[in-house]
Amino acid sequence: MRKKDMIANTKMIMAATLLIGMMTTACDNQQKEEKGQQHEQISLITLDPGHFHAALVQKSMYPDVDSVVHVYAPTDGKDLQAHLGLIERYNSDADHPTHWKEEVYTGDDFLQKMLQDRKGNVVVLAGNNKRKIDYISQSINAGLNVLADKPMAINEEGFKTLEKSFADAKEKNVMLYDIMTERFEITATLQKEFSQIESLFGSLEKGSLEEPAITKESVHHFFKTVSGKPLIRPTWFFDVSQQGEGIVDVTTHLVDLVQWEGFPNQAIDYKKDIELLAAKRWPTWLKAAEFQKATNETYPDTFQANVNDKNELGVYANGEINYTIKGVHAKVVVKWNFEAPEGTGDTHYSIMRGSKANLIIKQGEDEHYKPVLYLEAVGKDKAGFEKAVEEAVAEVAKKYDGVTAEKLKNGYYKIVVPEVLATSHEEHFAQVTNNYLRYLKEGKLPDWEVPNMIAKYYVTTKALALATKK
């Protein structure tokens, strides 16, 4: 081979080697970015905040989260000002002040501006539920992570978009997650823990339509106090076409708890594992003075179709769903009143029926309107049940220090929870956010989370379609 040909061949080999090396490096870098994008500092974007839950995400500070939060909102600033007011209250709290800095953009093009600017990597959504599914879809398509308040979908059309958004999130290696605060309510947590102890609970019953194996009911109120002040709600909160009916809103938490407690760490396929049996919805009627107390506004003209001849506004805030999940009968019920009686508040009732014991959460007058978990023997062997309770409580106390049982009568015990374990609804938001941040750092959600979120919203949106047909 001639010398100049050898030189040319050598140059070609070197060029090819360099090109392969560059391609390998680029591929390695891409894989590192895909696997390690979660290690970069988290920067929050708050998009169109319209519910106080958006601010509650920022009631605490988080390691590795930038204190600068970029906020994008419409020019109509009532919801925005309420949000910023809560953030300022948290920043100036006497005991545990935060130090968030809100950088705000307002304009009719706020969504496009947010997507164009990309000044953060986690979009926080809590507001108008009709718009939320579009915000989720566009944020995911732009390659942004999303932490969304419930509900993420309020009808069957929204469910289809949500299902696609989860598929898109997987493809783009970003994380879509909803804020399930009730998993951190201590009695719900302990109900789950005790249900996993076979010597006490036995196995979960199958139940029936008349007597479901799992029942969860909650009562809520339109007018309440949040962070020490009366909560003023936006008028759209009372428009179910924007907020969503009660059967697709608060029931999201209840359906989630049914899955999380009854089928822990199990993936649920809604196409195979869920069967809707019955669903119904009904309105809460609000007087004009009550509406004004809750919103500082009078009825908008667009509400007149829902106002009766007594000048009361009907809000379809109540709902009931009966269904089976992996063959187990479940029922969830949500009810809304205007205002809780003095000294009371939102309430919760839950029962899990086992072959050896029932696990019951009550939150009524006897409980001073604070949730309490009870253990109830199913069989006649009360002495054997007492021993099972003693051993189960000792086991649970290893994980939840200070938990004890008080015998109220044969076969019936009250679980006593130390005050330090009873975190508030507002504190739960930091607990959810910390979990989400940990998942971002690990680069993945638990395997069962995504299919179970999809199953959850299938139940609620399918139930609405079933109830409205009637």
GROMACS .gro file of N, CA and C in nm, residues 29 31 36 57 66 96 159 176 201 204 229 351 356 359 369 380 390 392 394 406 408 428 431 450 468:
model
   75
   29ASN      N    1  -2.431   1.054   2.816
   29ASN     CA    2  -2.480   1.176   2.880
   29ASN      C    3  -2.632   1.179   2.882
   31GLN      N    4  -2.831   0.917   2.881
   31GLN     CA    5  -2.877   0.821   2.980
   31GLN      C    6  -2.860   0.876   3.121
   36GLY      N    7  -3.062   1.071   3.585
   36GLY     CA    8  -3.018   1.160   3.692
   36GLY      C    9  -3.080   1.296   3.692
   57VAL      N   10  -4.875   2.364   4.975
   57VAL     CA   11  -4.752   2.296   4.933
   57VAL      C   12  -4.631   2.375   4.981
   66ASP      N   13  -3.552   2.514   4.526
   66ASP     CA   14  -3.521   2.657   4.514
   66ASP      C   15  -3.629   2.739   4.587
   96HIS      N   16  -4.264   2.929   6.264
   96HIS     CA   17  -4.191   2.854   6.161
   96HIS      C   18  -4.199   2.931   6.029
  159PHE      N   19  -6.078   1.196   3.182
  159PHE     CA   20  -6.011   1.070   3.215
  159PHE      C   21  -5.928   1.019   3.098
  176LEU      N   22  -4.582   1.248   3.691
  176LEU     CA   23  -4.715   1.305   3.717
  176LEU      C   24  -4.770   1.239   3.842
  201PHE      N   25  -5.685  -0.926   6.233
  201PHE     CA   26  -5.787  -0.887   6.135
  201PHE      C   27  -5.841  -1.006   6.057
  204LEU      N   28  -5.955  -0.979   5.451
  204LEU     CA   29  -6.058  -0.884   5.412
  204LEU      C   30  -6.178  -0.960   5.354
  229LYS      N   31  -5.777   3.181   5.952
  229LYS     CA   32  -5.867   3.283   5.897
  229LYS      C   33  -5.978   3.219   5.816
  351ILE      N   34  -6.501   0.188   5.769
  351ILE     CA   35  -6.496   0.054   5.826
  351ILE      C   36  -6.432  -0.042   5.725
  356LYS      N   37  -6.187  -1.173   6.120
  356LYS     CA   38  -6.172  -1.182   6.265
  356LYS      C   39  -6.207  -1.051   6.338
  359LEU      N   40  -6.232  -0.293   6.163
  359LEU     CA   41  -6.153  -0.176   6.196
  359LEU      C   42  -6.236  -0.053   6.160
  369TYR      N   43  -6.519   1.509   6.773
  369TYR     CA   44  -6.500   1.545   6.632
  369TYR      C   45  -6.355   1.532   6.585
  380LYS      N   46  -6.691  -1.489   6.869
  380LYS     CA   47  -6.732  -1.492   7.010
  380LYS      C   48  -6.614  -1.511   7.104
  390GLU      N   49  -5.356  -0.723   7.202
  390GLU     CA   50  -5.234  -0.692   7.277
  390GLU      C   51  -5.110  -0.712   7.190
  392ALA      N   52  -5.098  -0.732   6.853
  392ALA     CA   53  -5.100  -0.645   6.735
  392ALA      C   54  -5.059  -0.504   6.770
  394ALA      N   55  -4.866  -0.412   7.017
  394ALA     CA   56  -4.722  -0.414   7.044
  394ALA      C   57  -4.643  -0.410   6.915
  406GLU      N   58  -5.717   0.088   7.443
  406GLU     CA   59  -5.799   0.101   7.564
  406GLU      C   60  -5.922   0.013   7.548
  408LEU      N   61  -6.280  -0.087   7.592
  408LEU     CA   62  -6.406  -0.021   7.627
  408LEU      C   63  -6.510  -0.122   7.675
  428HIS      N   64  -5.013   1.769   5.624
  428HIS     CA   65  -5.005   1.656   5.531
  428HIS      C   66  -4.950   1.696   5.395
  431GLN      N   67  -4.589   1.648   5.386
  431GLN     CA   68  -4.557   1.506   5.384
  431GLN      C   69  -4.571   1.448   5.243
  450VAL      N   70  -4.896   0.447   3.938
  450VAL     CA   71  -4.960   0.497   3.816
  450VAL      C   72  -5.084   0.417   3.779
  468THR      N   73  -7.539   1.045   3.644
  468THR     CA   74  -7.611   1.146   3.566
  468THR      C   75  -7.704   1.082   3.465
   0.00000   0.00000   0.00000
